[in-house]
């Protein structure tokens, strides 16, 4: 945990605020100290201030965040235990503890903590979304769906909740239902490219290629370097018989990707259908197969080309 010299001015402000019972002043001094990189002293001051003002949940939240930032999990869990006793009804305490469990992959505990945050402040959207995600990862899909549907009753315009139900529909092999959910997400956040990409992908899965291509192009208007949108546009264009647009879109997907091996595999599968471009196909498929040896379609197509 970083340590740096303590600026005397900040130390003086902290001491004065502590003596005066000024919690806001204490928090400001700690924030200013953290900017300078002195995390050990930040933690010590937070511990001291929380002992001086044990009824102040904001100090507990800041201390928990400090532990999480530096992944000091034993201290995090000990602080959480005390915080639950001192602030059992504070939604921010339950939320930040849930985030700490989430960071460690403790999904059941995370779901429980986020659920407590929702129970104490049902108007907040983010805890419910995180609770649903944790339940989904725990394979408790019905519970996750119930959380999201309850959230949408309170916040019918919560695009992220509509999208989360779309992801669950994809998990369950129902892209038609996912389309309806993603349309709602796009309706409420029309310029958010991830939701446009989600909708385009679901449309493509349902063989609605013309609309999939249109939505992908709409996404690309907002963000050109978007592998997912280029990939959907390429796939849909190929299905629609527009080989020229498909070819360019596959190339753009490769350029847009940080790890192009998946896009190269898709391009290789496309090229393998053109007898004049089999050498290009082999090159792309070899690269993809090396990165994804379990990609059966790539492996089988590559074997078939090498045997000819």
PDB file of C-alpha atoms in Angstrom:
ATOM      1  CA  UNK A   1       0.000   0.000   0.000  1.00  0.00           C
ATOM      2  CA  UNK A   2       1.603   3.320  -1.072  1.00  0.00           C
ATOM      3  CA  UNK A   3       3.117   5.640   1.521  1.00  0.00           C
ATOM      4  CA  UNK A   4       4.154   9.242   0.902  1.00  0.00           C
ATOM      5  CA  UNK A   5       4.995  12.281   3.041  1.00  0.00           C
ATOM      6  CA  UNK A   6       1.972  13.838   4.754  1.00  0.00           C
ATOM      7  CA  UNK A   7       1.498  17.477   3.750  1.00  0.00           C
ATOM      8  CA  UNK A   8       1.368  19.496   6.993  1.00  0.00           C
ATOM      9  CA  UNK A   9      -1.563  21.576   5.748  1.00  0.00           C
ATOM     10  CA  UNK A  10      -3.705  18.481   5.174  1.00  0.00           C
ATOM     11  CA  UNK A  11      -2.671  16.955   8.505  1.00  0.00           C
ATOM     12  CA  UNK A  12      -3.642  20.183  10.249  1.00  0.00           C
ATOM     13  CA  UNK A  13      -7.042  20.327   8.534  1.00  0.00           C
ATOM     14  CA  UNK A  14      -7.721  16.691   9.425  1.00  0.00           C
ATOM     15  CA  UNK A  15      -6.836  17.219  13.097  1.00  0.00           C
ATOM     16  CA  UNK A  16      -8.948  20.358  13.363  1.00  0.00           C
ATOM     17  CA  UNK A  17     -11.945  18.673  11.729  1.00  0.00           C
ATOM     18  CA  UNK A  18     -11.585  15.628  13.976  1.00  0.00           C
ATOM     19  CA  UNK A  19     -11.477  17.770  17.123  1.00  0.00           C
ATOM     20  CA  UNK A  20     -14.419  19.869  15.937  1.00  0.00           C
ATOM     21  CA  UNK A  21     -16.584  16.845  15.096  1.00  0.00           C
ATOM     22  CA  UNK A  22     -16.665  17.946  11.466  1.00  0.00           C
ATOM     23  CA  UNK A  23     -17.116  14.691   9.528  1.00  0.00           C
ATOM     24  CA  UNK A  24     -17.313  16.517   6.194  1.00  0.00           C
ATOM     25  CA  UNK A  25     -14.000  18.187   6.916  1.00  0.00           C
ATOM     26  CA  UNK A  26     -12.438  14.858   7.887  1.00  0.00           C
ATOM     27  CA  UNK A  27     -13.591  13.265   4.639  1.00  0.00           C
ATOM     28  CA  UNK A  28     -12.287  16.183   2.571  1.00  0.00           C
ATOM     29  CA  UNK A  29      -8.874  15.981   4.226  1.00  0.00           C
ATOM     30  CA  UNK A  30      -8.688  12.228   3.637  1.00  0.00           C
ATOM     31  CA  UNK A  31      -9.684  12.670  -0.001  1.00  0.00           C
ATOM     32  CA  UNK A  32      -6.985  15.291  -0.482  1.00  0.00           C
ATOM     33  CA  UNK A  33      -4.410  13.037   1.161  1.00  0.00           C
ATOM     34  CA  UNK A  34      -5.365  10.121  -1.078  1.00  0.00           C
ATOM     35  CA  UNK A  35      -4.717  12.261  -4.146  1.00  0.00           C
ATOM     36  CA  UNK A  36      -1.133  12.533  -2.926  1.00  0.00           C
ATOM     37  CA  UNK A  37      -0.801   8.758  -2.776  1.00  0.00           C
ATOM     38  CA  UNK A  38      -0.529   8.216   0.979  1.00  0.00           C
ATOM     39  CA  UNK A  39      -2.861   5.264   1.302  1.00  0.00           C
ATOM     40  CA  UNK A  40      -1.555   3.930   4.615  1.00  0.00           C
ATOM     41  CA  UNK A  41      -2.250   7.196   6.385  1.00  0.00           C
ATOM     42  CA  UNK A  42      -5.663   7.423   4.682  1.00  0.00           C
ATOM     43  CA  UNK A  43      -6.545   4.058   6.166  1.00  0.00           C
ATOM     44  CA  UNK A  44      -5.243   5.014   9.610  1.00  0.00           C
ATOM     45  CA  UNK A  45      -7.201   8.276   9.566  1.00  0.00           C
ATOM     46  CA  UNK A  46     -10.378   6.504   8.456  1.00  0.00           C
ATOM     47  CA  UNK A  47     -10.042   3.962  11.268  1.00  0.00           C
ATOM     48  CA  UNK A  48      -9.425   6.730  13.796  1.00  0.00           C
ATOM     49  CA  UNK A  49     -12.309   8.868  12.526  1.00  0.00           C
ATOM     50  CA  UNK A  50     -14.754   5.955  12.457  1.00  0.00           C
ATOM     51  CA  UNK A  51     -13.877   5.145  16.070  1.00  0.00           C
ATOM     52  CA  UNK A  52     -14.452   8.800  16.961  1.00  0.00           C
ATOM     53  CA  UNK A  53     -17.752   8.911  15.028  1.00  0.00           C
ATOM     54  CA  UNK A  54     -19.030   5.303  15.099  1.00  0.00           C
ATOM     55  CA  UNK A  55     -22.535   6.310  13.977  1.00  0.00           C
ATOM     56  CA  UNK A  56     -21.242   7.776  10.690  1.00  0.00           C
ATOM     57  CA  UNK A  57     -21.710   5.206   7.870  1.00  0.00           C
ATOM     58  CA  UNK A  58     -19.827   7.309   5.296  1.00  0.00           C
ATOM     59  CA  UNK A  59     -16.598   6.597   7.142  1.00  0.00           C
ATOM     60  CA  UNK A  60     -17.331   2.866   7.053  1.00  0.00           C
ATOM     61  CA  UNK A  61     -18.002   3.038   3.327  1.00  0.00           C
ATOM     62  CA  UNK A  62     -14.761   4.920   2.641  1.00  0.00           C
ATOM     63  CA  UNK A  63     -12.766   2.464   4.746  1.00  0.00           C
ATOM     64  CA  UNK A  64     -14.312  -0.519   2.954  1.00  0.00           C
ATOM     65  CA  UNK A  65     -13.544   1.095  -0.408  1.00  0.00           C
ATOM     66  CA  UNK A  66      -9.958   1.649   0.727  1.00  0.00           C
ATOM     67  CA  UNK A  67      -9.575  -2.026   1.640  1.00  0.00           C
ATOM     68  CA  UNK A  68     -11.107  -3.114  -1.666  1.00  0.00           C
ATOM     69  CA  UNK A  69      -8.910  -0.787  -3.728  1.00  0.00           C
ATOM     70  CA  UNK A  70      -5.792  -2.474  -2.366  1.00  0.00           C
ATOM     71  CA  UNK A  71      -7.395  -5.927  -2.048  1.00  0.00           C
ATOM     72  CA  UNK A  72      -6.745  -6.201   1.692  1.00  0.00           C
ATOM     73  CA  UNK A  73      -9.495  -8.749   2.105  1.00  0.00           C
ATOM     74  CA  UNK A  74      -8.958  -9.782   5.741  1.00  0.00           C
ATOM     75  CA  UNK A  75      -9.277  -6.144   6.779  1.00  0.00           C
ATOM     76  CA  UNK A  76     -12.244  -5.720   4.429  1.00  0.00           C
ATOM     77  CA  UNK A  77     -14.131  -8.635   6.014  1.00  0.00           C
ATOM     78  CA  UNK A  78     -13.353  -7.467   9.550  1.00  0.00           C
ATOM     79  CA  UNK A  79     -14.530  -3.945   8.734  1.00  0.00           C
ATOM     80  CA  UNK A  80     -17.679  -5.305   7.065  1.00  0.00           C
ATOM     81  CA  UNK A  81     -18.550  -7.300  10.177  1.00  0.00           C
ATOM     82  CA  UNK A  82     -18.329  -4.193  12.361  1.00  0.00           C
ATOM     83  CA  UNK A  83     -20.130  -2.057   9.777  1.00  0.00           C
ATOM     84  CA  UNK A  84     -23.102  -4.430   9.686  1.00  0.00           C
ATOM     85  CA  UNK A  85     -23.447  -4.108  13.452  1.00  0.00           C
ATOM     86  CA  UNK A  86     -23.098  -0.326  13.502  1.00  0.00           C
ATOM     87  CA  UNK A  87     -25.055   0.447  10.335  1.00  0.00           C
ATOM     88  CA  UNK A  88     -27.437  -2.476   9.695  1.00  0.00           C
ATOM     89  CA  UNK A  89     -29.889  -0.369   7.699  1.00  0.00           C
ATOM     90  CA  UNK A  90     -27.469   1.677   5.595  1.00  0.00           C
ATOM     91  CA  UNK A  91     -27.797   0.758   1.893  1.00  0.00           C
ATOM     92  CA  UNK A  92     -24.379   2.138   0.946  1.00  0.00           C
ATOM     93  CA  UNK A  93     -22.648  -0.137   3.450  1.00  0.00           C
ATOM     94  CA  UNK A  94     -24.421  -3.199   2.070  1.00  0.00           C
ATOM     95  CA  UNK A  95     -23.697  -2.085  -1.494  1.00  0.00           C
ATOM     96  CA  UNK A  96     -19.962  -1.578  -1.045  1.00  0.00           C
ATOM     97  CA  UNK A  97     -19.667  -4.896   0.815  1.00  0.00           C
ATOM     98  CA  UNK A  98     -21.460  -6.534  -2.111  1.00  0.00           C
ATOM     99  CA  UNK A  99     -18.921  -4.971  -4.476  1.00  0.00           C
ATOM    100  CA  UNK A 100     -16.104  -6.472  -2.400  1.00  0.00           C
ATOM    101  CA  UNK A 101     -17.657  -9.927  -2.564  1.00  0.00           C
ATOM    102  CA  UNK A 102     -18.254  -9.455  -6.293  1.00  0.00           C
ATOM    103  CA  UNK A 103     -14.585  -8.571  -6.838  1.00  0.00           C
ATOM    104  CA  UNK A 104     -13.622 -11.927  -5.306  1.00  0.00           C
ATOM    105  CA  UNK A 105     -16.221 -13.978  -7.155  1.00  0.00           C
ATOM    106  CA  UNK A 106     -18.196 -14.685  -3.970  1.00  0.00           C
ATOM    107  CA  UNK A 107     -21.455 -14.465  -5.871  1.00  0.00           C
ATOM    108  CA  UNK A 108     -23.849 -15.840  -3.264  1.00  0.00           C
ATOM    109  CA  UNK A 109     -22.614 -13.381  -0.638  1.00  0.00           C
ATOM    110  CA  UNK A 110     -22.628 -10.590  -3.209  1.00  0.00           C
ATOM    111  CA  UNK A 111     -26.248 -11.299  -4.129  1.00  0.00           C
ATOM    112  CA  UNK A 112     -27.224 -11.234  -0.472  1.00  0.00           C
ATOM    113  CA  UNK A 113     -25.478  -7.915   0.206  1.00  0.00           C
ATOM    114  CA  UNK A 114     -26.848  -6.259  -2.920  1.00  0.00           C
ATOM    115  CA  UNK A 115     -30.280  -7.547  -1.949  1.00  0.00           C
ATOM    116  CA  UNK A 116     -29.953  -5.846   1.444  1.00  0.00           C
ATOM    117  CA  UNK A 117     -28.972  -2.613  -0.312  1.00  0.00           C
ATOM    118  CA  UNK A 118     -32.082  -2.868  -2.493  1.00  0.00           C
ATOM    119  CA  UNK A 119     -34.293  -3.597   0.507  1.00  0.00           C
ATOM    120  CA  UNK A 120     -33.082  -0.461   2.301  1.00  0.00           C
ATOM    121  CA  UNK A 121     -33.142   1.786  -0.782  1.00  0.00           C
ATOM    122  CA  UNK A 122     -35.334   0.327  -3.555  1.00  0.00           C
ATOM    123  CA  UNK A 123     -35.048   3.463  -5.689  1.00  0.00           C
ATOM    124  CA  UNK A 124     -31.377   2.805  -6.498  1.00  0.00           C
ATOM    125  CA  UNK A 125     -30.899   0.937  -9.778  1.00  0.00           C
ATOM    126  CA  UNK A 126     -27.287  -0.271  -9.617  1.00  0.00           C
ATOM    127  CA  UNK A 127     -27.595  -2.565  -6.547  1.00  0.00           C
ATOM    128  CA  UNK A 128     -30.532  -4.400  -8.144  1.00  0.00           C
ATOM    129  CA  UNK A 129     -28.629  -4.847 -11.405  1.00  0.00           C
ATOM    130  CA  UNK A 130     -25.643  -6.248  -9.549  1.00  0.00           C
ATOM    131  CA  UNK A 131     -27.842  -8.502  -7.446  1.00  0.00           C
ATOM    132  CA  UNK A 132     -29.463  -9.906 -10.588  1.00  0.00           C
ATOM    133  CA  UNK A 133     -26.060 -10.461 -12.213  1.00  0.00           C
ATOM    134  CA  UNK A 134     -24.777 -12.341  -9.159  1.00  0.00           C
ATOM    135  CA  UNK A 135     -27.923 -14.501  -9.079  1.00  0.00           C
ATOM    136  CA  UNK A 136     -27.582 -15.201 -12.805  1.00  0.00           C
ATOM    137  CA  UNK A 137     -23.982 -16.334 -12.328  1.00  0.00           C
ATOM    138  CA  UNK A 138     -25.176 -18.553  -9.467  1.00  0.00           C
ATOM    139  CA  UNK A 139     -27.641 -20.123 -11.946  1.00  0.00           C
ATOM    140  CA  UNK A 140     -30.569 -18.747  -9.939  1.00  0.00           C
ATOM    141  CA  UNK A 141     -32.252 -17.420 -13.055  1.00  0.00           C
ATOM    142  CA  UNK A 142     -35.798 -17.224 -11.696  1.00  0.00           C
ATOM    143  CA  UNK A 143     -34.605 -15.164  -8.741  1.00  0.00           C
ATOM    144  CA  UNK A 144     -32.567 -12.924 -11.062  1.00  0.00           C
ATOM    145  CA  UNK A 145     -35.565 -12.397 -13.309  1.00  0.00           C
ATOM    146  CA  UNK A 146     -37.768 -11.545 -10.337  1.00  0.00           C
ATOM    147  CA  UNK A 147     -35.251  -8.910  -9.174  1.00  0.00           C
ATOM    148  CA  UNK A 148     -35.120  -7.327 -12.634  1.00  0.00           C
ATOM    149  CA  UNK A 149     -38.882  -7.347 -13.132  1.00  0.00           C
ATOM    150  CA  UNK A 150     -39.367  -5.735  -9.716  1.00  0.00           C
ATOM    151  CA  UNK A 151     -36.784  -3.120 -10.683  1.00  0.00           C
ATOM    152  CA  UNK A 152     -38.634  -2.377 -13.918  1.00  0.00           C
ATOM    153  CA  UNK A 153     -41.877  -1.851 -12.017  1.00  0.00           C
ATOM    154  CA  UNK A 154     -40.120   0.898 -10.088  1.00  0.00           C
ATOM    155  CA  UNK A 155     -38.041   2.166 -13.025  1.00  0.00           C
ATOM    156  CA  UNK A 156     -39.665   1.140 -16.332  1.00  0.00           C
ATOM    157  CA  UNK A 157     -37.116   3.196 -18.260  1.00  0.00           C
ATOM    158  CA  UNK A 158     -34.080   1.377 -16.794  1.00  0.00           C
ATOM    159  CA  UNK A 159     -32.403   0.334 -20.045  1.00  0.00           C
ATOM    160  CA  UNK A 160     -29.815  -1.805 -18.263  1.00  0.00           C
ATOM    161  CA  UNK A 161     -32.553  -3.919 -16.669  1.00  0.00           C
ATOM    162  CA  UNK A 162     -34.207  -4.560 -20.035  1.00  0.00           C
ATOM    163  CA  UNK A 163     -30.806  -5.517 -21.451  1.00  0.00           C
ATOM    164  CA  UNK A 164     -30.089  -7.833 -18.506  1.00  0.00           C
ATOM    165  CA  UNK A 165     -33.344  -9.690 -19.204  1.00  0.00           C
ATOM    166  CA  UNK A 166     -32.202  -9.925 -22.820  1.00  0.00           C
ATOM    167  CA  UNK A 167     -28.935 -11.567 -21.761  1.00  0.00           C
ATOM    168  CA  UNK A 168     -30.906 -14.052 -19.683  1.00  0.00           C
ATOM    169  CA  UNK A 169     -33.087 -14.868 -22.681  1.00  0.00           C
ATOM    170  CA  UNK A 170     -29.935 -15.528 -24.746  1.00  0.00           C
ATOM    171  CA  UNK A 171     -28.646 -17.784 -21.939  1.00  0.00           C
ATOM    172  CA  UNK A 172     -31.900 -19.716 -22.164  1.00  0.00           C
ATOM    173  CA  UNK A 173     -31.638 -20.092 -25.936  1.00  0.00           C
ATOM    174  CA  UNK A 174     -34.492 -17.720 -26.711  1.00  0.00           C
ATOM    175  CA  UNK A 175     -33.121 -14.962 -28.991  1.00  0.00           C
ATOM    176  CA  UNK A 176     -36.654 -13.962 -30.057  1.00  0.00           C
ATOM    177  CA  UNK A 177     -37.467 -12.955 -26.494  1.00  0.00           C
ATOM    178  CA  UNK A 178     -34.058 -11.291 -26.259  1.00  0.00           C
ATOM    179  CA  UNK A 179     -34.893  -9.131 -29.285  1.00  0.00           C
ATOM    180  CA  UNK A 180     -37.903  -7.658 -27.485  1.00  0.00           C
ATOM    181  CA  UNK A 181     -35.823  -6.908 -24.402  1.00  0.00           C
ATOM    182  CA  UNK A 182     -32.973  -5.334 -26.366  1.00  0.00           C
ATOM    183  CA  UNK A 183     -35.462  -3.203 -28.325  1.00  0.00           C
ATOM    184  CA  UNK A 184     -36.655  -1.788 -25.015  1.00  0.00           C
ATOM    185  CA  UNK A 185     -33.083  -1.086 -23.936  1.00  0.00           C
ATOM    186  CA  UNK A 186     -32.396   0.733 -27.207  1.00  0.00           C
ATOM    187  CA  UNK A 187     -35.666   2.632 -26.917  1.00  0.00           C
ATOM    188  CA  UNK A 188     -34.517   4.093 -23.603  1.00  0.00           C
ATOM    189  CA  UNK A 189     -30.853   4.574 -24.594  1.00  0.00           C
ATOM    190  CA  UNK A 190     -30.895   4.890 -28.385  1.00  0.00           C
ATOM    191  CA  UNK A 191     -27.248   5.940 -28.782  1.00  0.00           C
ATOM    192  CA  UNK A 192     -25.659   3.360 -26.452  1.00  0.00           C
ATOM    193  CA  UNK A 193     -23.667   1.111 -28.783  1.00  0.00           C
ATOM    194  CA  UNK A 194     -23.547  -2.014 -26.557  1.00  0.00           C
ATOM    195  CA  UNK A 195     -27.355  -2.228 -26.608  1.00  0.00           C
ATOM    196  CA  UNK A 196     -27.437  -1.641 -30.366  1.00  0.00           C
ATOM    197  CA  UNK A 197     -24.868  -4.421 -30.745  1.00  0.00           C
ATOM    198  CA  UNK A 198     -26.921  -6.711 -28.486  1.00  0.00           C
ATOM    199  CA  UNK A 199     -30.017  -6.086 -30.609  1.00  0.00           C
ATOM    200  CA  UNK A 200     -28.146  -6.583 -33.886  1.00  0.00           C
ATOM    201  CA  UNK A 201     -26.642  -9.852 -32.616  1.00  0.00           C
ATOM    202  CA  UNK A 202     -30.019 -11.228 -31.501  1.00  0.00           C
ATOM    203  CA  UNK A 203     -31.600 -10.254 -34.821  1.00  0.00           C
ATOM    204  CA  UNK A 204     -28.795 -12.022 -36.664  1.00  0.00           C
ATOM    205  CA  UNK A 205     -29.338 -15.161 -34.558  1.00  0.00           C
ATOM    206  CA  UNK A 206     -32.999 -15.104 -35.615  1.00  0.00           C
ATOM    207  CA  UNK A 207     -32.122 -14.781 -39.336  1.00  0.00           C
ATOM    208  CA  UNK A 208     -33.499 -11.238 -39.464  1.00  0.00           C
ATOM    209  CA  UNK A 209     -30.463 -10.234 -41.482  1.00  0.00           C
ATOM    210  CA  UNK A 210     -31.655  -6.999 -43.090  1.00  0.00           C
ATOM    211  CA  UNK A 211     -32.578  -5.411 -39.777  1.00  0.00           C
ATOM    212  CA  UNK A 212     -29.467  -6.849 -38.119  1.00  0.00           C
ATOM    213  CA  UNK A 213     -27.328  -5.116 -40.751  1.00  0.00           C
ATOM    214  CA  UNK A 214     -29.253  -1.868 -40.357  1.00  0.00           C
ATOM    215  CA  UNK A 215     -28.861  -1.834 -36.568  1.00  0.00           C
ATOM    216  CA  UNK A 216     -25.171  -2.728 -36.853  1.00  0.00           C
ATOM    217  CA  UNK A 217     -24.613   0.213 -39.207  1.00  0.00           C
ATOM    218  CA  UNK A 218     -26.481   2.459 -36.790  1.00  0.00           C
ATOM    219  CA  UNK A 219     -24.102   1.346 -34.034  1.00  0.00           C
ATOM    220  CA  UNK A 220     -21.111   2.043 -36.254  1.00  0.00           C
ATOM    221  CA  UNK A 221     -22.307   5.610 -36.762  1.00  0.00           C
ATOM    222  CA  UNK A 222     -21.583   6.127 -33.053  1.00  0.00           C
ATOM    223  CA  UNK A 223     -18.373   4.085 -32.782  1.00  0.00           C
ATOM    224  CA  UNK A 224     -16.359   3.018 -35.808  1.00  0.00           C
ATOM    225  CA  UNK A 225     -13.846   0.842 -33.966  1.00  0.00           C
ATOM    226  CA  UNK A 226     -16.415  -1.738 -32.964  1.00  0.00           C
ATOM    227  CA  UNK A 227     -15.522  -5.346 -33.753  1.00  0.00           C
ATOM    228  CA  UNK A 228     -18.895  -6.664 -32.678  1.00  0.00           C
ATOM    229  CA  UNK A 229     -20.916  -4.381 -34.953  1.00  0.00           C
ATOM    230  CA  UNK A 230     -18.602  -5.038 -37.913  1.00  0.00           C
ATOM    231  CA  UNK A 231     -18.884  -8.792 -37.315  1.00  0.00           C
ATOM    232  CA  UNK A 232     -22.689  -8.697 -37.276  1.00  0.00           C
ATOM    233  CA  UNK A 233     -22.718  -6.514 -40.387  1.00  0.00           C
ATOM    234  CA  UNK A 234     -20.356  -8.942 -42.118  1.00  0.00           C
ATOM    235  CA  UNK A 235     -22.384 -12.025 -41.200  1.00  0.00           C
ATOM    236  CA  UNK A 236     -25.725 -10.452 -42.105  1.00  0.00           C
ATOM    237  CA  UNK A 237     -24.367  -9.059 -45.381  1.00  0.00           C
ATOM    238  CA  UNK A 238     -23.039 -12.473 -46.347  1.00  0.00           C
ATOM    239  CA  UNK A 239     -26.444 -14.024 -45.682  1.00  0.00           C
ATOM    240  CA  UNK A 240     -28.084 -11.301 -47.748  1.00  0.00           C
ATOM    241  CA  UNK A 241     -25.751 -12.069 -50.659  1.00  0.00           C
ATOM    242  CA  UNK A 242     -23.808  -8.814 -50.436  1.00  0.00           C
ATOM    243  CA  UNK A 243     -20.344 -10.363 -50.614  1.00  0.00           C
ATOM    244  CA  UNK A 244     -18.534  -7.082 -51.239  1.00  0.00           C
ATOM    245  CA  UNK A 245     -19.921  -5.419 -48.136  1.00  0.00           C
ATOM    246  CA  UNK A 246     -19.400  -8.602 -46.111  1.00  0.00           C
ATOM    247  CA  UNK A 247     -15.745  -8.848 -47.172  1.00  0.00           C
ATOM    248  CA  UNK A 248     -15.016  -5.250 -46.153  1.00  0.00           C
ATOM    249  CA  UNK A 249     -16.899  -5.625 -42.880  1.00  0.00           C
ATOM    250  CA  UNK A 250     -14.892  -8.753 -41.951  1.00  0.00           C
ATOM    251  CA  UNK A 251     -11.662  -6.835 -42.634  1.00  0.00           C
ATOM    252  CA  UNK A 252     -12.884  -3.938 -40.519  1.00  0.00           C
ATOM    253  CA  UNK A 253     -13.781  -6.312 -37.678  1.00  0.00           C
ATOM    254  CA  UNK A 254     -10.204  -7.601 -37.697  1.00  0.00           C
ATOM    255  CA  UNK A 255      -8.816  -4.060 -37.644  1.00  0.00           C
ATOM    256  CA  UNK A 256     -11.135  -3.048 -34.802  1.00  0.00           C
ATOM    257  CA  UNK A 257     -10.236  -5.962 -32.554  1.00  0.00           C
ATOM    258  CA  UNK A 258      -7.620  -5.986 -29.828  1.00  0.00           C
ATOM    259  CA  UNK A 259      -7.405  -9.763 -30.275  1.00  0.00           C
ATOM    260  CA  UNK A 260      -8.367 -10.397 -33.918  1.00  0.00           C
ATOM    261  CA  UNK A 261      -8.227 -14.212 -33.838  1.00  0.00           C
ATOM    262  CA  UNK A 262     -11.997 -14.608 -33.485  1.00  0.00           C
ATOM    263  CA  UNK A 263     -12.667 -12.135 -36.303  1.00  0.00           C
ATOM    264  CA  UNK A 264     -10.024 -13.883 -38.418  1.00  0.00           C
ATOM    265  CA  UNK A 265     -11.802 -17.182 -37.880  1.00  0.00           C
ATOM    266  CA  UNK A 266     -15.097 -15.730 -39.038  1.00  0.00           C
ATOM    267  CA  UNK A 267     -13.410 -14.192 -42.067  1.00  0.00           C
ATOM    268  CA  UNK A 268     -11.704 -17.477 -42.859  1.00  0.00           C
ATOM    269  CA  UNK A 269     -15.025 -19.326 -42.797  1.00  0.00           C
ATOM    270  CA  UNK A 270     -16.433 -16.721 -45.177  1.00  0.00           C
ATOM    271  CA  UNK A 271     -13.427 -16.958 -47.536  1.00  0.00           C
ATOM    272  CA  UNK A 272     -13.546 -20.758 -47.541  1.00  0.00           C
ATOM    273  CA  UNK A 273     -16.768 -20.584 -49.545  1.00  0.00           C
ATOM    274  CA  UNK A 274     -14.945 -18.866 -52.439  1.00  0.00           C
ATOM    275  CA  UNK A 275     -12.799 -21.279 -54.483  1.00  0.00           C
ATOM    276  CA  UNK A 276     -10.633 -18.390 -55.667  1.00  0.00           C
ATOM    277  CA  UNK A 277      -9.640 -17.394 -52.124  1.00  0.00           C
ATOM    278  CA  UNK A 278      -8.785 -20.664 -50.425  1.00  0.00           C
ATOM    279  CA  UNK A 279      -5.191 -19.704 -49.652  1.00  0.00           C
ATOM    280  CA  UNK A 280      -6.403 -16.607 -47.821  1.00  0.00           C
ATOM    281  CA  UNK A 281      -8.950 -18.757 -46.006  1.00  0.00           C
ATOM    282  CA  UNK A 282      -6.287 -21.228 -44.850  1.00  0.00           C
ATOM    283  CA  UNK A 283      -4.121 -18.429 -43.485  1.00  0.00           C
ATOM    284  CA  UNK A 284      -6.981 -16.927 -41.490  1.00  0.00           C
ATOM    285  CA  UNK A 285      -8.220 -20.292 -40.253  1.00  0.00           C
ATOM    286  CA  UNK A 286      -4.763 -21.394 -39.106  1.00  0.00           C
ATOM    287  CA  UNK A 287      -4.419 -18.264 -37.002  1.00  0.00           C
ATOM    288  CA  UNK A 288      -7.877 -18.707 -35.501  1.00  0.00           C
ATOM    289  CA  UNK A 289      -7.356 -22.422 -34.844  1.00  0.00           C
ATOM    290  CA  UNK A 290      -4.087 -21.763 -33.007  1.00  0.00           C
ATOM    291  CA  UNK A 291      -5.873 -19.313 -30.702  1.00  0.00           C
ATOM    292  CA  UNK A 292      -9.113 -21.333 -30.379  1.00  0.00           C
ATOM    293  CA  UNK A 293      -8.309 -25.052 -30.776  1.00  0.00           C
ATOM    294  CA  UNK A 294     -11.803 -25.998 -29.521  1.00  0.00           C
ATOM    295  CA  UNK A 295     -13.571 -24.033 -32.287  1.00  0.00           C
ATOM    296  CA  UNK A 296     -14.923 -27.080 -34.108  1.00  0.00           C
ATOM    297  CA  UNK A 297     -16.187 -25.345 -37.239  1.00  0.00           C
ATOM    298  CA  UNK A 298     -12.834 -23.666 -37.836  1.00  0.00           C
ATOM    299  CA  UNK A 299     -10.927 -26.905 -37.234  1.00  0.00           C
ATOM    300  CA  UNK A 300     -13.153 -28.961 -39.524  1.00  0.00           C
ATOM    301  CA  UNK A 301     -13.105 -26.338 -42.301  1.00  0.00           C
ATOM    302  CA  UNK A 302      -9.309 -26.036 -42.079  1.00  0.00           C
ATOM    303  CA  UNK A 303      -8.862 -29.809 -42.206  1.00  0.00           C
ATOM    304  CA  UNK A 304     -11.104 -29.990 -45.241  1.00  0.00           C
ATOM    305  CA  UNK A 305      -9.130 -27.304 -47.079  1.00  0.00           C
ATOM    306  CA  UNK A 306      -5.765 -28.866 -46.250  1.00  0.00           C
ATOM    307  CA  UNK A 307      -6.968 -32.253 -47.505  1.00  0.00           C
ATOM    308  CA  UNK A 308      -7.927 -30.877 -50.930  1.00  0.00           C
TER     309      UNK A 308
END
